[in-house]
CSV table of C-alpha atoms in Angstrom, one decimal:
chain,number,residue,atom,x,y,z
Q,207,MET,CA,-112.8,9.6,-63.6
Q,208,SER,CA,-116.2,9.8,-65.3
Q,209,LEU,CA,-117.4,12.3,-62.8
Q,210,LEU,CA,-114.3,14.4,-63.5
Q,211,ALA,CA,-114.9,14.2,-67.2
Q,212,THR,CA,-118.5,15.3,-67.0
Q,213,THR,CA,-118.3,17.8,-64.2
Q,214,PHE,CA,-115.4,19.7,-65.7
Q,215,THR,CA,-116.1,20.9,-69.1
Q,216,ASP,CA,-114.5,24.3,-69.3
Q,217,PRO,CA,-110.9,23.3,-70.9
Q,218,LYS,CA,-108.9,25.3,-68.3
Q,219,ASP,CA,-110.8,24.0,-65.4
Q,220,ARG,CA,-110.7,20.4,-67.0
Q,221,GLY,CA,-106.8,20.7,-67.2
Q,222,LYS,CA,-106.5,21.7,-63.8
Q,223,ALA,CA,-108.8,18.7,-62.5
Q,224,PHE,CA,-107.0,16.4,-64.4
Q,225,GLY,CA,-103.7,17.6,-63.1
Q,226,ILE,CA,-104.9,17.4,-59.5
Q,227,PHE,CA,-106.3,13.8,-60.3
Q,228,GLY,CA,-102.7,12.9,-61.4
Q,229,ALA,CA,-101.1,14.6,-58.3
Q,230,ILE,CA,-103.3,12.5,-56.0
Q,231,ILE,CA,-102.2,9.3,-58.0
Q,232,GLY,CA,-98.6,10.3,-57.4
Q,233,ALA,CA,-99.1,11.2,-53.7
Q,234,GLY,CA,-101.1,8.0,-53.1
Q,235,ALA,CA,-98.1,6.1,-54.6
Q,236,ALA,CA,-95.6,8.0,-52.3
Q,237,VAL,CA,-97.9,7.0,-49.3
Q,238,GLY,CA,-98.2,3.4,-50.6
Q,239,LEU,CA,-94.4,2.9,-50.9
Q,240,LEU,CA,-93.8,4.3,-47.5
Q,241,ALA,CA,-96.5,2.4,-45.9
Q,242,GLY,CA,-95.8,-0.8,-47.6
Q,243,GLY,CA,-92.1,-0.5,-46.3
Q,244,PHE,CA,-93.0,0.0,-42.9
Q,245,LEU,CA,-95.7,-2.8,-42.8
Q,246,THR,CA,-93.4,-5.1,-44.4
Q,247,GLN,CA,-90.4,-4.5,-42.2
Q,248,TYR,CA,-92.1,-4.1,-38.9
Q,249,LEU,CA,-95.3,-6.3,-39.1
Q,250,ASN,CA,-95.7,-8.6,-42.3
Q,251,TRP,CA,-96.2,-8.3,-45.9
Q,252,ARG,CA,-99.8,-9.5,-45.7
Q,253,TRP,CA,-100.6,-6.2,-43.9
Q,254,CYS,CA,-100.0,-4.7,-47.4
Q,255,LEU,CA,-103.2,-6.2,-48.3
Q,256,TYR,CA,-105.1,-5.8,-45.0
Q,257,VAL,CA,-104.6,-2.0,-45.1
Q,258,ASN,CA,-106.9,-1.7,-48.1
Q,259,ILE,CA,-109.9,-2.6,-45.9
Q,260,PRO,CA,-110.1,0.6,-44.1
Q,261,VAL,CA,-109.5,2.5,-47.3
Q,262,ALA,CA,-112.3,0.8,-48.9
Q,263,LEU,CA,-114.5,1.5,-45.9
Q,264,VAL,CA,-113.7,5.3,-46.1
Q,265,ALA,CA,-114.8,5.1,-49.8
Q,266,PHE,CA,-117.9,3.1,-49.0
Q,267,PHE,CA,-119.1,5.5,-46.3
Q,268,GLY,CA,-117.8,8.8,-47.8
Q,269,ALA,CA,-119.4,8.4,-51.3
Q,270,PRO,CA,-123.0,8.4,-50.1
Q,271,ALA,CA,-122.2,11.5,-47.9
Q,272,LEU,CA,-120.1,13.6,-50.6
Q,273,LEU,CA,-121.6,12.5,-53.8
Q,274,ALA,CA,-125.0,13.9,-55.1
Q,275,PRO,CA,-127.2,11.2,-56.4
Q,276,GLY,CA,-127.5,11.0,-60.1
Q,277,GLU,CA,-130.2,9.8,-62.4
Q,278,ARG,CA,-130.1,6.3,-63.3
Q,279,HIS,CA,-130.2,5.4,-67.0
Q,280,PRO,CA,-133.5,3.6,-67.8
Q,281,ASP,CA,-131.9,1.0,-69.9
Q,282,ALA,CA,-128.7,0.4,-67.5
Q,283,ARG,CA,-128.5,-3.4,-66.6
Q,284,LEU,CA,-125.6,-5.6,-65.2
Q,285,TYR,CA,-124.3,-7.2,-68.4
Q,286,VAL,CA,-123.0,-10.7,-66.6
Q,287,PRO,CA,-122.1,-12.7,-69.8
Q,288,GLY,CA,-119.8,-9.8,-71.0
Q,289,ALA,CA,-118.3,-9.3,-67.5
Q,290,LEU,CA,-117.5,-13.2,-67.4
Q,291,LEU,CA,-116.0,-13.3,-71.0
Q,292,GLY,CA,-113.9,-10.3,-70.6
Q,293,SER,CA,-112.7,-11.1,-67.2
Q,294,ALA,CA,-112.0,-14.9,-68.1
Q,295,GLY,CA,-110.0,-13.7,-71.2
Q,296,MET,CA,-107.8,-11.2,-69.5
Q,297,LEU,CA,-107.3,-13.9,-66.5
Q,298,SER,CA,-106.1,-16.4,-69.1
Q,299,LEU,CA,-103.7,-14.2,-70.8
Q,300,VAL,CA,-102.0,-12.9,-67.5
Q,301,HIS,CA,-101.9,-16.4,-66.2
Q,302,GLY,CA,-100.4,-17.7,-69.5
Q,303,PHE,CA,-97.6,-15.1,-69.2
Q,304,SER,CA,-97.0,-15.9,-65.6
Q,305,GLU,CA,-96.7,-19.5,-66.2
Q,306,ALA,CA,-94.1,-19.0,-69.0
Q,307,GLU,CA,-91.4,-18.0,-66.5
Q,308,SER,CA,-91.4,-21.6,-64.9
Q,309,ARG,CA,-92.8,-23.7,-67.8
Q,310,SER,CA,-91.3,-21.9,-71.0
Q,311,TRP,CA,-93.0,-20.4,-73.9
Q,312,HIS,CA,-93.5,-23.8,-75.9
Q,313,ASP,CA,-95.3,-25.4,-73.1
Q,314,GLY,CA,-98.8,-26.7,-73.8
Q,315,LEU,CA,-100.6,-25.2,-70.9
Q,316,VAL,CA,-99.0,-21.7,-71.6
Q,317,LEU,CA,-100.1,-21.9,-75.4
Q,318,THR,CA,-103.5,-23.0,-74.3
Q,319,LEU,CA,-103.9,-20.2,-71.7
Q,320,LEU,CA,-102.8,-17.7,-74.3
Q,321,ALA,CA,-104.8,-19.0,-77.2
Q,322,ALA,CA,-107.9,-19.3,-74.8
Q,323,GLY,CA,-107.5,-15.7,-73.6
Q,324,VAL,CA,-107.3,-14.5,-77.3
Q,325,VAL,CA,-110.6,-16.5,-78.0
Q,326,LEU,CA,-112.4,-15.2,-75.1
Q,327,LEU,CA,-111.6,-11.6,-75.6
Q,328,ALA,CA,-112.5,-12.0,-79.5
Q,329,ALA,CA,-116.0,-13.5,-78.1
Q,330,PHE,CA,-116.3,-10.7,-75.7
Q,331,GLY,CA,-115.8,-8.2,-78.3
Q,332,LEU,CA,-118.3,-9.9,-80.7
Q,333,TRP,CA,-120.9,-10.1,-78.0
Q,334,GLN,CA,-120.5,-6.4,-77.3
Q,335,THR,CA,-121.7,-5.7,-81.0
Q,336,ARG,CA,-125.0,-7.6,-80.0
Q,337,ALA,CA,-125.9,-6.9,-76.7
Q,338,ARG,CA,-128.6,-4.5,-76.0
Q,339,VAL,CA,-126.8,-2.7,-73.1
Q,340,PRO,CA,-123.0,-3.6,-73.7
Q,341,LEU,CA,-120.3,-3.1,-71.3
Q,342,LEU,CA,-118.2,-1.5,-73.8
Q,343,PRO,CA,-120.3,0.5,-76.3
Q,344,MET,CA,-118.7,0.5,-79.8
Q,345,SER,CA,-118.9,4.3,-80.0
Q,346,VAL,CA,-116.3,4.2,-77.2
Q,347,VAL,CA,-113.7,2.5,-79.2
Q,348,LYS,CA,-114.5,4.0,-82.6
Q,349,ASP,CA,-113.1,7.4,-81.8
Q,350,ARG,CA,-109.4,7.8,-83.0
Q,351,GLN,CA,-108.4,9.9,-80.1
Q,352,ARG,CA,-109.7,7.5,-77.5
Q,353,VAL,CA,-108.2,4.3,-79.1
Q,354,GLY,CA,-105.0,6.1,-79.3
Q,355,ALA,CA,-105.1,6.9,-75.6
Q,356,PHE,CA,-106.2,3.6,-74.7
Q,357,LEU,CA,-103.2,1.7,-76.6
Q,358,THR,CA,-100.8,4.2,-75.2
Q,359,THR,CA,-101.9,3.7,-71.6
Q,360,LEU,CA,-101.8,-0.1,-72.2
Q,361,LEU,CA,-98.3,0.1,-73.5
Q,362,VAL,CA,-97.0,2.4,-70.8
Q,363,THR,CA,-98.2,0.5,-68.0
Q,364,ILE,CA,-96.9,-2.9,-69.6
Q,365,GLY,CA,-93.4,-1.3,-69.3
Q,366,MET,CA,-93.7,0.4,-66.1
Q,367,PHE,CA,-95.1,-1.9,-63.6
Q,368,GLY,CA,-92.3,-4.3,-64.2
Q,369,VAL,CA,-89.7,-1.8,-63.9
Q,370,PHE,CA,-91.1,-0.7,-60.5
Q,371,LEU,CA,-90.8,-4.4,-59.5
Q,372,PHE,CA,-87.2,-4.7,-60.7
Q,373,LEU,CA,-86.1,-1.5,-58.9
Q,374,THR,CA,-87.5,-3.0,-55.7
Q,375,TYR,CA,-85.6,-6.3,-56.2
Q,376,TYR,CA,-82.6,-4.4,-57.2
Q,377,MET,CA,-82.4,-2.2,-54.1
Q,378,GLN,CA,-83.3,-4.9,-51.7
Q,379,GLY,CA,-81.7,-7.8,-53.2
Q,380,VAL,CA,-78.5,-6.3,-54.7
Q,381,LEU,CA,-78.0,-3.1,-52.7
Q,382,GLY,CA,-79.2,-4.7,-49.5
Q,383,TYR,CA,-81.8,-1.9,-48.7
Q,384,SER,CA,-84.4,-2.4,-46.1
Q,385,PRO,CA,-88.1,-2.4,-47.1
Q,386,VAL,CA,-88.4,1.1,-45.3
Q,387,LYS,CA,-85.2,2.6,-47.2
Q,388,THR,CA,-86.6,1.1,-50.6
Q,389,GLY,CA,-89.9,3.0,-50.1
Q,390,VAL,CA,-87.9,6.3,-49.2
Q,391,ALA,CA,-85.7,5.5,-52.3
Q,392,HIS,CA,-88.8,5.5,-54.6
Q,393,LEU,CA,-90.1,8.9,-53.6
Q,394,PRO,CA,-88.2,10.9,-56.3
Q,395,ILE,CA,-90.6,9.2,-58.9
Q,396,THR,CA,-93.7,10.3,-57.1
Q,397,ALA,CA,-92.4,13.8,-56.3
Q,398,TRP,CA,-91.7,14.4,-60.1
Q,399,MET,CA,-95.0,12.6,-61.1
Q,400,ILE,CA,-96.6,15.4,-59.3
Q,401,VAL,CA,-94.5,18.0,-61.0
Q,402,GLY,CA,-95.2,16.6,-64.4
Q,403,SER,CA,-99.1,16.4,-63.8
Q,404,THR,CA,-99.6,19.8,-62.3
Q,405,GLN,CA,-97.0,22.1,-63.8
Q,406,ILE,CA,-96.7,20.7,-67.3
Q,407,ALA,CA,-99.9,18.5,-68.1
Q,408,ALA,CA,-102.3,20.8,-66.2
Q,409,ARG,CA,-100.9,24.1,-67.7
Q,410,GLY,CA,-100.4,22.9,-71.3
Q,411,LEU,CA,-103.4,20.7,-71.8
Q,412,ASN,CA,-105.8,23.6,-73.3
Q,413,LYS,CA,-102.8,25.2,-75.0
Q,414,VAL,CA,-101.0,22.7,-77.3
Q,415,PRO,CA,-102.2,19.4,-78.8
Q,416,PRO,CA,-102.1,16.6,-76.5
Q,417,ARG,CA,-99.5,14.6,-78.4
Q,418,MET,CA,-97.1,17.5,-77.9
Q,419,LEU,CA,-97.3,16.6,-74.2
Q,420,MET,CA,-97.6,12.8,-74.4
Q,421,VAL,CA,-94.8,12.1,-77.1
Q,422,PRO,CA,-92.2,14.2,-75.2
Q,423,GLY,CA,-93.1,12.9,-71.9
Q,424,LEU,CA,-93.0,9.1,-73.1
Q,425,LEU,CA,-89.5,9.8,-74.7
Q,426,VAL,CA,-88.2,11.4,-71.4
Q,427,ALA,CA,-89.6,8.2,-69.6
Q,428,ALA,CA,-87.9,5.9,-72.3
Q,429,GLY,CA,-84.7,7.9,-71.7
Q,430,ALA,CA,-84.8,7.2,-68.0
Q,431,LEU,CA,-85.1,3.4,-68.6
Q,432,ALA,CA,-82.2,3.4,-70.8
Q,433,ILE,CA,-80.1,4.9,-67.8
Q,434,ILE,CA,-81.6,2.4,-65.4
Q,435,ALA,CA,-81.0,-0.5,-67.6
Q,436,GLN,CA,-77.3,0.0,-67.3
Q,437,VAL,CA,-76.8,-0.5,-63.6
Q,438,GLY,CA,-74.4,-3.3,-62.5
Q,439,THR,CA,-73.9,-4.9,-59.2
Q,440,GLU,CA,-72.0,-2.0,-57.8
Q,441,PRO,CA,-74.1,0.6,-55.9
Q,442,ALA,CA,-75.6,3.0,-58.7
Q,443,TYR,CA,-78.4,4.7,-56.9
Q,444,ALA,CA,-76.8,8.0,-57.1
Q,445,SER,CA,-75.4,7.7,-60.5
Q,446,HIS,CA,-78.3,5.9,-62.5
Q,447,ILE,CA,-81.3,5.0,-60.4
Q,448,LEU,CA,-81.9,8.5,-59.0
Q,449,PRO,CA,-81.4,10.5,-62.4
Q,450,GLY,CA,-83.6,7.8,-63.9
Q,451,MET,CA,-86.2,8.1,-61.2
Q,452,LEU,CA,-86.4,11.9,-61.7
Q,453,MET,CA,-86.8,11.7,-65.7
Q,454,LEU,CA,-89.2,8.9,-65.1
Q,455,GLY,CA,-91.6,10.5,-62.8
Q,456,LEU,CA,-91.7,13.8,-65.0
Q,457,GLY,CA,-92.2,12.0,-68.2
Q,458,MET,CA,-94.9,9.7,-66.7
Q,459,GLY,CA,-96.7,12.5,-65.0
Q,460,THR,CA,-96.9,14.5,-68.1
Q,461,ALA,CA,-97.8,11.8,-70.4
Q,462,MET,CA,-100.4,9.9,-68.3
Q,463,THR,CA,-102.2,13.0,-67.0
Q,464,THR,CA,-102.5,14.2,-70.6
Q,465,SER,CA,-103.8,11.0,-72.0
Q,466,VAL,CA,-106.9,11.1,-69.6
Q,467,SER,CA,-108.3,13.9,-71.7
Q,468,PRO,CA,-108.5,12.2,-75.2
Q,469,ALA,CA,-109.5,9.0,-73.5
Q,470,THR,CA,-112.6,10.7,-71.9
Q,471,GLY,CA,-113.2,13.8,-74.1
Q,472,SER,CA,-115.7,14.1,-76.9
Q,473,VAL,CA,-118.0,11.2,-75.4
Q,474,ALA,CA,-121.6,11.3,-74.8
Q,475,PRO,CA,-122.3,11.6,-71.1
Q,476,ARG,CA,-124.2,8.3,-71.1
Q,477,ASP,CA,-120.9,6.6,-72.2
Q,478,SER,CA,-118.5,8.5,-69.9
Q,479,GLY,CA,-118.5,5.8,-67.4
Q,480,ALA,CA,-117.6,3.2,-70.2
Q,481,ALA,CA,-114.7,5.5,-71.6
Q,482,SER,CA,-113.3,6.1,-68.1
Q,483,ALA,CA,-113.6,2.2,-67.3
Q,484,THR,CA,-111.9,1.3,-70.4
Q,485,PHE,CA,-109.1,3.7,-69.7
Q,486,ASN,CA,-108.5,2.3,-66.2
Q,487,ALA,CA,-109.0,-1.3,-67.4
Q,488,ALA,CA,-106.1,-0.5,-70.0
Q,489,ARG,CA,-104.0,0.7,-67.0
Q,490,GLN,CA,-104.6,-2.3,-64.8
Q,491,VAL,CA,-104.5,-4.9,-67.5
Q,492,GLY,CA,-101.2,-3.5,-68.8
Q,493,GLY,CA,-99.8,-3.6,-65.5
Q,494,SER,CA,-100.8,-7.1,-64.9
Q,495,ILE,CA,-99.5,-8.3,-68.3
Q,496,GLY,CA,-96.4,-6.2,-67.9
Q,497,THR,CA,-95.5,-7.6,-64.5
Q,498,ALA,CA,-96.0,-11.2,-65.6
Q,499,LEU,CA,-94.2,-10.8,-69.1
Q,500,LEU,CA,-91.2,-8.7,-67.9
Q,501,ASN,CA,-90.7,-10.8,-65.0
Q,502,THR,CA,-90.8,-13.9,-67.3
Q,503,ILE,CA,-88.3,-12.2,-69.5
Q,504,ALA,CA,-86.1,-11.4,-66.6
Q,505,ALA,CA,-86.2,-14.9,-65.1
Q,506,THR,CA,-85.5,-16.4,-68.5
Q,507,VAL,CA,-82.4,-14.2,-69.1
Q,508,THR,CA,-81.1,-14.7,-65.7
Q,509,ALA,CA,-81.3,-18.5,-66.0
Q,510,ARG,CA,-79.5,-18.6,-69.4
Q,511,TYR,CA,-76.7,-16.1,-68.0
Q,512,LEU,CA,-76.3,-18.7,-65.0
Q,513,THR,CA,-75.7,-21.6,-67.4
Q,514,ALA,CA,-73.5,-19.7,-69.7
Q,515,HIS,CA,-71.0,-18.4,-67.1
Q,516,ALA,CA,-71.1,-21.2,-64.6
Q,517,GLY,CA,-67.9,-23.1,-63.9
Q,518,PRO,CA,-65.0,-24.0,-61.8
Q,519,GLY,CA,-63.4,-21.1,-60.0
Q,520,VAL,CA,-66.7,-19.0,-60.3
Q,521,ASN,CA,-67.9,-17.4,-57.1
Q,522,PRO,CA,-71.6,-18.7,-57.0
Q,523,ARG,CA,-72.9,-15.6,-55.0
Q,524,SER,CA,-71.2,-13.1,-57.3
Q,525,LEU,CA,-72.5,-15.1,-60.3
Q,526,GLN,CA,-76.1,-15.2,-59.0
Q,527,ALA,CA,-76.2,-11.3,-58.4
Q,528,GLU,CA,-74.4,-10.6,-61.9
Q,529,ALA,CA,-77.2,-13.0,-63.5
Q,530,THR,CA,-80.0,-11.2,-61.6
Q,531,VAL,CA,-79.0,-7.6,-62.8
Q,532,HIS,CA,-78.4,-8.9,-66.3
Q,533,GLY,CA,-82.0,-10.2,-66.3
Q,534,PHE,CA,-83.3,-7.0,-64.8
Q,535,ASN,CA,-81.5,-4.9,-67.5
Q,536,ALA,CA,-82.8,-7.0,-70.3
Q,537,ALA,CA,-86.3,-6.7,-69.2
Q,538,THR,CA,-85.9,-3.1,-68.6
Q,539,TRP,CA,-84.8,-2.6,-72.4
Q,540,TRP,CA,-88.1,-4.4,-73.2
Q,541,ALA,CA,-89.8,-2.0,-71.2
Q,542,MET,CA,-88.3,0.9,-72.9
Q,543,GLY,CA,-89.2,-0.6,-76.3
Q,544,SER,CA,-92.8,-0.7,-74.9
Q,545,LEU,CA,-92.7,3.1,-74.1
Q,546,LEU,CA,-91.1,3.9,-77.4
Q,547,LEU,CA,-94.0,2.2,-79.1
Q,548,ALA,CA,-96.4,3.9,-76.9
Q,549,ALA,CA,-94.9,7.3,-78.1
Q,550,THR,CA,-95.1,6.3,-81.6
Q,551,ILE,CA,-98.8,5.5,-81.2
Q,552,ALA,CA,-99.4,8.7,-79.3
Q,553,GLY,CA,-97.7,10.7,-82.1
Q,554,LEU,CA,-99.5,9.0,-85.0
Q,555,VAL,CA,-103.0,8.4,-83.7
Q,556,VAL,CA,-103.8,11.1,-81.2
Q,557,ASN,CA,-103.8,13.9,-83.8
Q,558,ALA,CA,-106.5,16.4,-82.3
Q,559,ASP,CA,-105.4,19.9,-82.4
Q,560,ARG,CA,-106.7,20.5,-78.9
Q,561,ALA,CA,-107.8,18.2,-76.0
Q,562,PRO,CA,-111.4,17.2,-76.7
Q,563,THR,CA,-114.0,18.0,-74.1
Q,564,PRO,CA,-117.6,16.8,-73.4
Q,565,GLN,CA,-119.0,19.9,-75.0
Q,566,ALA,CA,-118.2,18.4,-78.4
Q,567,ALA,CA,-120.0,15.4,-77.7
Q,568,ALA,CA,-123.0,17.5,-76.1
Q,569,ALA,CA,-123.3,19.2,-79.5
Q,570,GLU,CA,-123.8,15.9,-81.4
Q,571,PRO,CA,-127.5,14.8,-81.8
Q,572,GLU,CA,-128.4,11.7,-79.9
Q,573,PRO,CA,-128.4,8.6,-82.0
Q,574,VAL,CA,-131.8,7.1,-82.8
Q,575,ASP,CA,-132.4,3.4,-81.6
Q,576,ALA,CA,-134.0,1.6,-84.4
Q,577,ARG,CA,-135.7,-0.6,-81.9
Q,578,THR,CA,-138.0,2.3,-80.8
């Protein structure tokens, strides 16, 4: 992403590059869904992990062959303490959310993990202000547009990753779809993500303020979740899932592709890598937290539904299906709330009139290091 941000400085070319970037993400998701279905159904789910090895090898040998060698920053160092603090903090938070599903929110281990995560991340932030070569320069998180894009991305992925998991559970566990059929059934999301990325975000990025694309896109995606959250135990793919997927893909493709621009624009070239990494970290961390948190909510609601509706004369199998769907729906409403909060932040914080570009940062004077 930092290569895109620093290579394409012309607004028109930049919008097109980010649109293609979003389309590739969507196409990769489509291939992954289909490949995952085939591997799970005909080989073993472990092959969904093994298949990453040849992909990594292609990147390993392809990068030296295709990318021009760049100049190394003379002060660049691997900041091990910061990496350990940040990674340990996020691991503690995600693990705490995951354990809450089986232990409850009041369990001592859960509370300890969550508290430790907050403390470690606070220590990481404090250390970044004192490190000579920080992993996360404060200049990256002091810009209003970038902070808005980071928070929006975090909240969006918190909501989205859990929903993808629930849709898979619903199709296979309730509708009885095979892994391959489930992968095919997910394709409308990726197809319309590509449409939103290339036909809306890429074309409008240099014409309207970013929030004019981000907010409507997120509202459309939130509306999609409102439709999906109303499914029952009866087959509802054509009536609820498919329309929701089409809206979800269009809204997400538009909003997420647009958010790349404020996240990486107007940043000094030397900090482009840090800005891009922070954006990707927000996306990955949001997905991890969202999967753990929403799965915990779904499991808790399901267990309460089973307890409240169990009794003589109740079909256990039907009750289990109803409780499972009820848990999925409750978690999906929470995911919709996360998208609405993301839309609010995008509308209030990302207030630039036009998508920022590296040219703005290039025009600013380099800060003077007092140590020199």
